[in-house]
Short mmCIF file of C-alpha atoms and ligand atoms in Angstrom, two decimals:
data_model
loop_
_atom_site.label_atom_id
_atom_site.label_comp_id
_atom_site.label_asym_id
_atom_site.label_seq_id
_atom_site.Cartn_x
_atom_site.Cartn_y
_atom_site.Cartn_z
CA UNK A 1 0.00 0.00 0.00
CA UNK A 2 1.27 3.50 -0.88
CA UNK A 3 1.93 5.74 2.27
CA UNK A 4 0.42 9.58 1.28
CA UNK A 5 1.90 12.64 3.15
CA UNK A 6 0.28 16.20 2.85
CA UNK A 7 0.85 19.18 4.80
CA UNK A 8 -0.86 22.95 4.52
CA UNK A 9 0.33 25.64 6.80
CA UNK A 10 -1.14 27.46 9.84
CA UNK A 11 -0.71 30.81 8.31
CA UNK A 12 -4.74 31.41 7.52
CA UNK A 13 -7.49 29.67 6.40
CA UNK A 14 -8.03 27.01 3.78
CA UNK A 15 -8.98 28.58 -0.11
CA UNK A 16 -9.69 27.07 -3.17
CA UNK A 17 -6.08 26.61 -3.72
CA UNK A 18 -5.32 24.25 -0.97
CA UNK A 19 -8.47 22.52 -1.49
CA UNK A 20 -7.80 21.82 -5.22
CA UNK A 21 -4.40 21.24 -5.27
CA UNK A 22 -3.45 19.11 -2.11
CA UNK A 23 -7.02 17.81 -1.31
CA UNK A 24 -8.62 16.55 -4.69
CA UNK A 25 -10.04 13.31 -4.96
CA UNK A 26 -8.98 12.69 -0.98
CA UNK A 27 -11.75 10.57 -0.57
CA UNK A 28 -10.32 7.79 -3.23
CA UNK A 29 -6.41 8.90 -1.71
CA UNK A 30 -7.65 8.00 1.82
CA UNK A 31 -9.49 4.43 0.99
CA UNK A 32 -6.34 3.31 -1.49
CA UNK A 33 -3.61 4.48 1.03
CA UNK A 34 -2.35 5.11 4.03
CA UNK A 35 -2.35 9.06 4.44
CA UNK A 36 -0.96 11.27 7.10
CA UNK A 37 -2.28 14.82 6.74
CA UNK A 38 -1.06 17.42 9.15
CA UNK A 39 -0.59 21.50 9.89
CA UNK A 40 2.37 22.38 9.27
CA UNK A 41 2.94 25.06 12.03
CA UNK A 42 7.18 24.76 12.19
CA UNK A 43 6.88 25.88 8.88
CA UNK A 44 4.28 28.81 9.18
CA UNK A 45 6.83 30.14 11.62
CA UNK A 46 9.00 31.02 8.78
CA UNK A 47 7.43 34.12 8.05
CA UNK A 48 6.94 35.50 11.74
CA UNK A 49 3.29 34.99 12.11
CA UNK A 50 1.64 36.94 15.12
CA UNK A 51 2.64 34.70 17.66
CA UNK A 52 -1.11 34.86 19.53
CA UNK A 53 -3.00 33.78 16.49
CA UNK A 54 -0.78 30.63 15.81
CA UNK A 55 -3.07 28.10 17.88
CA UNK A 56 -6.61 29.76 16.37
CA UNK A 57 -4.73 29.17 12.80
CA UNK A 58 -3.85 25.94 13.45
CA UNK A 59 -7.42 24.74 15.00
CA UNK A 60 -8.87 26.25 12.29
CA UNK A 61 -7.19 24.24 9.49
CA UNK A 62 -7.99 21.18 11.72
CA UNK A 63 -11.77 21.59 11.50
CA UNK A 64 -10.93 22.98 7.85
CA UNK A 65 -9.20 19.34 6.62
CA UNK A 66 -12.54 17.41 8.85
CA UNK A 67 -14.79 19.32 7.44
CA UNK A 68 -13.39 18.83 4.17
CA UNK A 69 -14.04 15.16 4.28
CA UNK A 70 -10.71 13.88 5.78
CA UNK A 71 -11.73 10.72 7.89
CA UNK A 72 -9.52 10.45 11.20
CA UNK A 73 -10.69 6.51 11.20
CA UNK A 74 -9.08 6.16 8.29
CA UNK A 75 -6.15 8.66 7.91
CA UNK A 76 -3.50 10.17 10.40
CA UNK A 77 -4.17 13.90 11.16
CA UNK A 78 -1.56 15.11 13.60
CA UNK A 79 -0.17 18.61 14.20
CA UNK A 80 3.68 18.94 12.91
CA UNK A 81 4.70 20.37 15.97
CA UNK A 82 3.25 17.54 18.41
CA UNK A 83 5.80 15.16 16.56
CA UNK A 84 9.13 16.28 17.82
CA UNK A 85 10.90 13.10 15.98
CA UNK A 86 10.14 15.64 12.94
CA UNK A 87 12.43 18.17 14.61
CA UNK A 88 15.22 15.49 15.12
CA UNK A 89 15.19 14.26 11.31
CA UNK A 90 15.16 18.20 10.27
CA UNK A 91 18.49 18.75 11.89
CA UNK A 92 20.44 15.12 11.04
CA UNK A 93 19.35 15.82 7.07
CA UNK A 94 20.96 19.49 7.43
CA UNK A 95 24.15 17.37 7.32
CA UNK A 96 23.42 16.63 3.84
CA UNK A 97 21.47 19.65 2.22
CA UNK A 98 23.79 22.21 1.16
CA UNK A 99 23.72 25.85 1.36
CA UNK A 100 24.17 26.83 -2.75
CA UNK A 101 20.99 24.80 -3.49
CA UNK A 102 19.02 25.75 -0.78
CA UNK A 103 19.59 29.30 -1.68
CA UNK A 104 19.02 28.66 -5.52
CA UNK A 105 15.48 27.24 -4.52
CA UNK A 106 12.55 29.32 -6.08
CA UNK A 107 10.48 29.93 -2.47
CA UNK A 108 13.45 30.94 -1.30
CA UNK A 109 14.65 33.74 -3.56
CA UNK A 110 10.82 34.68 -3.83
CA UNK A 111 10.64 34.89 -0.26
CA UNK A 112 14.30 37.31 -0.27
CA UNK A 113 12.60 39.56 -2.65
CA UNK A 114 9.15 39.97 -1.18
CA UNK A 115 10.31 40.53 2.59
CA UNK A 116 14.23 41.04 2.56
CA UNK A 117 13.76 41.95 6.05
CA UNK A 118 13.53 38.71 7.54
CA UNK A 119 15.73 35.77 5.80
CA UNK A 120 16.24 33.64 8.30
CA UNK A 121 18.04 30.30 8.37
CA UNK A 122 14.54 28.64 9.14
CA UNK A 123 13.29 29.78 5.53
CA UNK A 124 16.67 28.67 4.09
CA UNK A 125 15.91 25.28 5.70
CA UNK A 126 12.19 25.00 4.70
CA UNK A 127 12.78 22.84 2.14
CA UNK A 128 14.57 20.56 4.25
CA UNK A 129 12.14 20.90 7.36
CA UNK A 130 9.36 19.31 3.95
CA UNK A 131 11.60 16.58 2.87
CA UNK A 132 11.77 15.52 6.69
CA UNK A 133 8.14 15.43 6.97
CA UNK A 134 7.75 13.30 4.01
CA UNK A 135 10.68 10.86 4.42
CA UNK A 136 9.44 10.40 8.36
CA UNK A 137 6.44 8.46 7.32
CA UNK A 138 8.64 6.76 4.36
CA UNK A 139 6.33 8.41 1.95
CA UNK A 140 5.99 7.23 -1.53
CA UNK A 141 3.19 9.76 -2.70
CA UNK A 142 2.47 13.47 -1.83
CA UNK A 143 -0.18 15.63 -2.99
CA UNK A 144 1.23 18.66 -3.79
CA UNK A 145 0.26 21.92 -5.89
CA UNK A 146 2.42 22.84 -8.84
CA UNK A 147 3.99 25.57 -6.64
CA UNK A 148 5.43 22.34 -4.67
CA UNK A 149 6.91 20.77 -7.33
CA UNK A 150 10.61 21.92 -6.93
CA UNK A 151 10.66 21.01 -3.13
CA UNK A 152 9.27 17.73 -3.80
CA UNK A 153 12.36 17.12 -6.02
CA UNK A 154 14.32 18.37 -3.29
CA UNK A 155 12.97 15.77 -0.91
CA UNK A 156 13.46 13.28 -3.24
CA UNK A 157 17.14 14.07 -3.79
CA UNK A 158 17.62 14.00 0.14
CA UNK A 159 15.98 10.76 0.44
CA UNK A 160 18.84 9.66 -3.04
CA UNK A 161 21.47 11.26 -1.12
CA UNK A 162 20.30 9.81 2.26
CA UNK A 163 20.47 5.86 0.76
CA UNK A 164 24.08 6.54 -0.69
CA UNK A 165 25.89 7.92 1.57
CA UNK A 166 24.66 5.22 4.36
CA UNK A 167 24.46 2.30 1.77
CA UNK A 168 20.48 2.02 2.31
CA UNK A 169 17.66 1.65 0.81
CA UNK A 170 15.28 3.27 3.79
CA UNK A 171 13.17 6.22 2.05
CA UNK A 172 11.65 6.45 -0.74
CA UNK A 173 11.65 8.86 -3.72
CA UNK A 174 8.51 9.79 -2.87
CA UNK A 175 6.45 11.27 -6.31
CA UNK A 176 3.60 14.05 -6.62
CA UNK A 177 0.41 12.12 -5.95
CA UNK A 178 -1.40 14.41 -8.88
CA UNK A 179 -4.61 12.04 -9.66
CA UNK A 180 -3.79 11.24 -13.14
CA UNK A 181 -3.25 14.83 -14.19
CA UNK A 182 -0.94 17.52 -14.39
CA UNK A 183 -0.31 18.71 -10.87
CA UNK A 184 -2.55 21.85 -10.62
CA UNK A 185 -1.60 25.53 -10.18
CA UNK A 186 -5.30 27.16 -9.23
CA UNK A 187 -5.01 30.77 -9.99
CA UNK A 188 -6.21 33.86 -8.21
CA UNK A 189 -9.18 35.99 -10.05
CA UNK A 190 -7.23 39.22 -9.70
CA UNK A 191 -5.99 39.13 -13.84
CA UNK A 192 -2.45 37.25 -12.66
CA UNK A 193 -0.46 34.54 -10.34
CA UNK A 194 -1.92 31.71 -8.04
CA UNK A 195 -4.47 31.94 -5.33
CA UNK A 196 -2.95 32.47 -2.26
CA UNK A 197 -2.94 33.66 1.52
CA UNK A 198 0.05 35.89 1.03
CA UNK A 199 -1.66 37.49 -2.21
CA UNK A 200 -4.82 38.42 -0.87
CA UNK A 201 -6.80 36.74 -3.32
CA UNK A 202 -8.11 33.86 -1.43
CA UNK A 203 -11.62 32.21 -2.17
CA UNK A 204 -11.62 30.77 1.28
CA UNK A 205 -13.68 27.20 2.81
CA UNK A 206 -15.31 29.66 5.28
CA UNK A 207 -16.60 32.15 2.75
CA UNK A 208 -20.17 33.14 2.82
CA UNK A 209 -22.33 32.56 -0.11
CA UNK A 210 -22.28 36.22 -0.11
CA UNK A 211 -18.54 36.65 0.01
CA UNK A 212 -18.02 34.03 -3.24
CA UNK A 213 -20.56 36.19 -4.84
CA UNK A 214 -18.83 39.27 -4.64
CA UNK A 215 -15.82 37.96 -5.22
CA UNK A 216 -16.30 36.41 -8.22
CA UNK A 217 -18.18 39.60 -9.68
CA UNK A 218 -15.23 41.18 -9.04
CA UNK A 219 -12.60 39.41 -10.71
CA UNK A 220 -10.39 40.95 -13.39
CA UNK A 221 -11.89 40.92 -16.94
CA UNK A 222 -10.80 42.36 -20.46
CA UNK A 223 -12.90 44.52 -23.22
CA UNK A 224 -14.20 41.11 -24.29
CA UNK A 225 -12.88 38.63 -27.31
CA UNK A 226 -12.20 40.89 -30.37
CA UNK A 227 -12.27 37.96 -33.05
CA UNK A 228 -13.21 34.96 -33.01
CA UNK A 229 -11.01 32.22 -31.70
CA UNK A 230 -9.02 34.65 -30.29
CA UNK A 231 -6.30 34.07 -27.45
CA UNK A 232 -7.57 34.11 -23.81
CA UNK A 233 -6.05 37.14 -21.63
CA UNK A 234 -4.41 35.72 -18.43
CA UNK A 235 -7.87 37.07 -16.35
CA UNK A 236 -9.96 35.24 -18.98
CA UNK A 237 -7.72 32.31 -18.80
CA UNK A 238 -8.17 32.17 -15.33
CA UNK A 239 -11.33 32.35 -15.20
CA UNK A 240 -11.80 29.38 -17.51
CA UNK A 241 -9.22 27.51 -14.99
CA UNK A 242 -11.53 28.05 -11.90
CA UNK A 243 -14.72 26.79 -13.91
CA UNK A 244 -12.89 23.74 -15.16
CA UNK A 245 -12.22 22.62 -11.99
CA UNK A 246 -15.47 23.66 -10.31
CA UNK A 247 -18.13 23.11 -13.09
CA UNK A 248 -19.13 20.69 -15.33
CA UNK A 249 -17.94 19.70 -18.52
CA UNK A 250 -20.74 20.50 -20.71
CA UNK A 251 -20.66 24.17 -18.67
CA UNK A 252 -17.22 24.93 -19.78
CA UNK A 253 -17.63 24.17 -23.38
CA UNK A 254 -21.05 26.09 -23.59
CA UNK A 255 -19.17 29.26 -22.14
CA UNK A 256 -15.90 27.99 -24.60
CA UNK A 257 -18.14 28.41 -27.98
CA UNK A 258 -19.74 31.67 -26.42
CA UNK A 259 -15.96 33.17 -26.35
CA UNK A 260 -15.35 31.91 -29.77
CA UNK A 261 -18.26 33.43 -31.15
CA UNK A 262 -18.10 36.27 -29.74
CA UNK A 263 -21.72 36.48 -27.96
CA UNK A 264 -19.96 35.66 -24.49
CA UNK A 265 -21.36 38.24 -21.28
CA UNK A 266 -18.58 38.08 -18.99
CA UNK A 267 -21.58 38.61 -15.85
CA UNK A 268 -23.39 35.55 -17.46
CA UNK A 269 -20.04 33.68 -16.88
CA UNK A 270 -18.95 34.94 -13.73
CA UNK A 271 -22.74 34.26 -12.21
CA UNK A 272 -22.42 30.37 -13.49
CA UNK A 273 -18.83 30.27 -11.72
CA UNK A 274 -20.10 31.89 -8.34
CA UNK A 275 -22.66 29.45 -8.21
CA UNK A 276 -20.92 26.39 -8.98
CA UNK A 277 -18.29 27.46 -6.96
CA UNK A 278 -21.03 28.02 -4.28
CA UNK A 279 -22.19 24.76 -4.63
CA UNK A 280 -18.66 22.87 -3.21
CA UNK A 281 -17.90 25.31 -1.07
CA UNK A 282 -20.94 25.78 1.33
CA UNK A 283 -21.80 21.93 2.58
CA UNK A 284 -17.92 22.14 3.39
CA UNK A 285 -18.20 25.54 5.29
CA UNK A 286 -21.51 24.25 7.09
CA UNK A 287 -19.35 21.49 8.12
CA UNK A 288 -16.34 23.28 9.28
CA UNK A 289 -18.65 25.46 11.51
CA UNK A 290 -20.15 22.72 13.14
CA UNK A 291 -16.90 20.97 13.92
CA UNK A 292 -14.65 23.94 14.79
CA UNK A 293 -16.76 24.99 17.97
CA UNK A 294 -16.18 21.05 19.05
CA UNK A 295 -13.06 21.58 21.23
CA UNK A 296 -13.63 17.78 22.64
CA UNK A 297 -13.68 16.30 19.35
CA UNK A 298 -10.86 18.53 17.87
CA UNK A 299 -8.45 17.70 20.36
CA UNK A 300 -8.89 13.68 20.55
CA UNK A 301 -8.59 13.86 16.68
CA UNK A 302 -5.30 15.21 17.09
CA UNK A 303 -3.80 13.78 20.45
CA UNK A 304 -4.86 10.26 18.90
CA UNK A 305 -2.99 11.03 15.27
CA UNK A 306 0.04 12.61 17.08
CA UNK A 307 0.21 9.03 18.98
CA UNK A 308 0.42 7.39 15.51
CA UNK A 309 2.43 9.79 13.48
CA UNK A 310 4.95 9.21 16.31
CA UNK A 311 4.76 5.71 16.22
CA UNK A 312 5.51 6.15 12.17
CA UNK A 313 8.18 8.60 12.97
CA UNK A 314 10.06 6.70 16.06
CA UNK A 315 10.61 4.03 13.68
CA UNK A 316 12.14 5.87 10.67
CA UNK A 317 14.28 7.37 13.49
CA UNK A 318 15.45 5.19 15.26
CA UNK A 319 16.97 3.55 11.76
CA UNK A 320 18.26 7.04 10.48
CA UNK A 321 20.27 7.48 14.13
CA UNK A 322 21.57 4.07 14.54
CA UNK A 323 22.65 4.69 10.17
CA UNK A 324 24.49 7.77 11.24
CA UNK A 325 26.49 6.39 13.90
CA UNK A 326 24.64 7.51 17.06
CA UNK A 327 23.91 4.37 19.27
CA UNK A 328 23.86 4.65 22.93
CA UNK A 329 26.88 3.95 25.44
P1 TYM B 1 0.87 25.70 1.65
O1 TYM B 1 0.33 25.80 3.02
O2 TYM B 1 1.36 26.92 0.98
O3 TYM B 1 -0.18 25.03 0.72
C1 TYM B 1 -0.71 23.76 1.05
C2 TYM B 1 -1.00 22.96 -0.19
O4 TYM B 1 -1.86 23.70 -1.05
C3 TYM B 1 -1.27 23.78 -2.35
N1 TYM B 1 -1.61 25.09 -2.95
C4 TYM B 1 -2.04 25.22 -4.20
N2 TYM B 1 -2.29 24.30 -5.16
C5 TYM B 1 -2.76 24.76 -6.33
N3 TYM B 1 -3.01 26.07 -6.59
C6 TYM B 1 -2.77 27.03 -5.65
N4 TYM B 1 -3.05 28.30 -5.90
C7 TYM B 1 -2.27 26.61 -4.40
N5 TYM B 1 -1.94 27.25 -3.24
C8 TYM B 1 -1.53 26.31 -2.38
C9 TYM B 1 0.23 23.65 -2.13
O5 TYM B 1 0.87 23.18 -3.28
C10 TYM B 1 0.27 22.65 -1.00
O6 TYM B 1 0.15 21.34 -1.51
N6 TYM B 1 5.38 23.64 2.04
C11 TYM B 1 3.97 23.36 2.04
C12 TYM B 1 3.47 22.73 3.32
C13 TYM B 1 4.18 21.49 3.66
C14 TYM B 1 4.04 20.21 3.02
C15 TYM B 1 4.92 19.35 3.71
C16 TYM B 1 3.25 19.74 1.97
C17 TYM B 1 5.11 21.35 4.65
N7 TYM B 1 5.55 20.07 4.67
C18 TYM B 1 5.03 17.98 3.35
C19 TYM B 1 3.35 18.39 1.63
C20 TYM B 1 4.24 17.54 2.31
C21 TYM B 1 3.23 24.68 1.83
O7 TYM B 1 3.77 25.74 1.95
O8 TYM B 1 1.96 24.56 1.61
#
């Protein structure tokens, strides 16, 4: 059986983006394998989050994952932070990541440029913080947005590195678990870029029906096709990405020959996206509601998966120290 790891980040709540790209199809991921999901608040500590919002973050993207459908009877959801073993494998895989390609890493150089007041060794490290989660549970697949993709081939070339240099064959090269598709890059509807927390373009779990409306009415259009079959704009384009993903097939390709002829109304398409968007988003926020003012439940869901992560993670361990050289006297 495969072993599945995903991880989001306690910086905010869960949008469209998450839920597309790391989420999709986790109702098949969680009866075919054996998946660990968890927060990944180490790594939200990266950017210098306000320190008294951390644990509301990180109980909110609890109840976000349950009420997204992940099953704690059949899937291990643990906090990053209640597994110190992760902590442990983090700094022994340091010894083998080295400075020049952490610092060529995309994130990383993104992350210099957007907030050159704060590049500290953690963010340096972030990729190598990832690769431990992964390699902890031996992971073979991980779900993973396209804006993943180069750590994931980071982990996988620490796990490579890992095996040689101790003559092993412990981890993995764990691949992108991207359901039969291209691994997905869900873009924001501001006219450019990704959905994201950081670029205040989120179409968040716990929007109102109201709030998707409005949003969606608002996003970033052009004067309309000026021939037919004419080249999407980037806005357009992203539009079309959103309903692909959220609508049906037949919807897409009605709203498809509308651009090509010409008789498209860009309201007409943005009201069929709000509401199909609608449609996924509010059972899921209903549930997230319910769940996230159940402190009992919330807290035996994750004191019960940080028991079995551990268990995983003791294991790996245990082999990684006693590869190393570090046995007791
Ligand atoms: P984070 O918290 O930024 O995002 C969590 C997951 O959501 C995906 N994602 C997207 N996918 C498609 N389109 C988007 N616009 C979009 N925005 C976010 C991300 O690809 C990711 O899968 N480093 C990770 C967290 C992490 C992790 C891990 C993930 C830490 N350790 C181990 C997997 C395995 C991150 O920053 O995710």
């Amino acid at each position: 059986m495969n072993r599945v790891v995903s991880g989001i980040r306690s910086t905010g709540n869960l949008h469209l983006g998450n839920y597309f790209g790391a989420l999709r199809n986790f109702i098949r991921m969680q009866q075919e394998n054996e998946c660990f999901f968890f927060i990944a608040d180490y790594h939200s500590l990266t950017t210098h989050p306000d320190h008294t919002k951390l644990h509301g973050n990180v109980k909110s993207v609890l109840a976000e994952y349950l009420g997204s459908g992940l099953d704690p009877e059949q899937s291990t959801i643990y906090v990053q932070s209640d597994m110190p073993e992760v902590a442990e494998l983090y700094l022994l895989l340091n010894m083998h990541a080295y400075i020049g390609e952490l610092e060529r890493t995309a994130s990383f150089k993104e992350k210099i440029r957007k907030h050159s007041d704060n590049v500290n060794a953690g963010l340096l490290t972030y990729p190598v913080l990832m690769a431990a989660d992964i390699l902890i549970h031996r992971a073979t697949q991980v779900p993973v947005g396209k804006d993943q993709e180069q750590h994931l081939e980071m982990t996988r070339k620490y796990a490579r590195r890992f095996n040689n240099a101790y003559g092993t064959e412990l981890f993995p090269e764990p691949q992108p678990y991207n359901f039969g598709e291209e691994l997905i890059k869900i873009p924001g509807l501001d006219g450019s870029g990704k959905m994201g927390k950081s670029e205040g373009n989120g179409l968040y779990l716990i929007d109102t029906d109201k709030d998707i409306q409005k949003k969606v009415m608002r996003a970033t259009t052009d004067e309309g096709p000026q021939a037919p079959f004419s080249v999407k704009s980037e806005a357009i384009e992203n539009i079309f990405t959103l309903l692909k993903v959220v609508s049906t097939p037949d919807t897409v390709e009605y709203f498809n020959d509308k651009y090509n002829d010409c008789t498209i109304r860009y309201g007409d398409l943005k009201k069929q996206l709000a509401a199909d968007i609608i449609a996924h988003v509010s059972p899921i926020r209903e549930r997230i509601l319910d769940i996230r003012s159940n402190d009992e439940y919330l807290s035996k869901v994750v004191k019960e998966g940080g028991e079995k992560a551990r268990e995983s993670a003791r294991q790996t361990v245990k082999q990684v120290r006693e590869l190393m050289g570090i046995t007791s006297i």
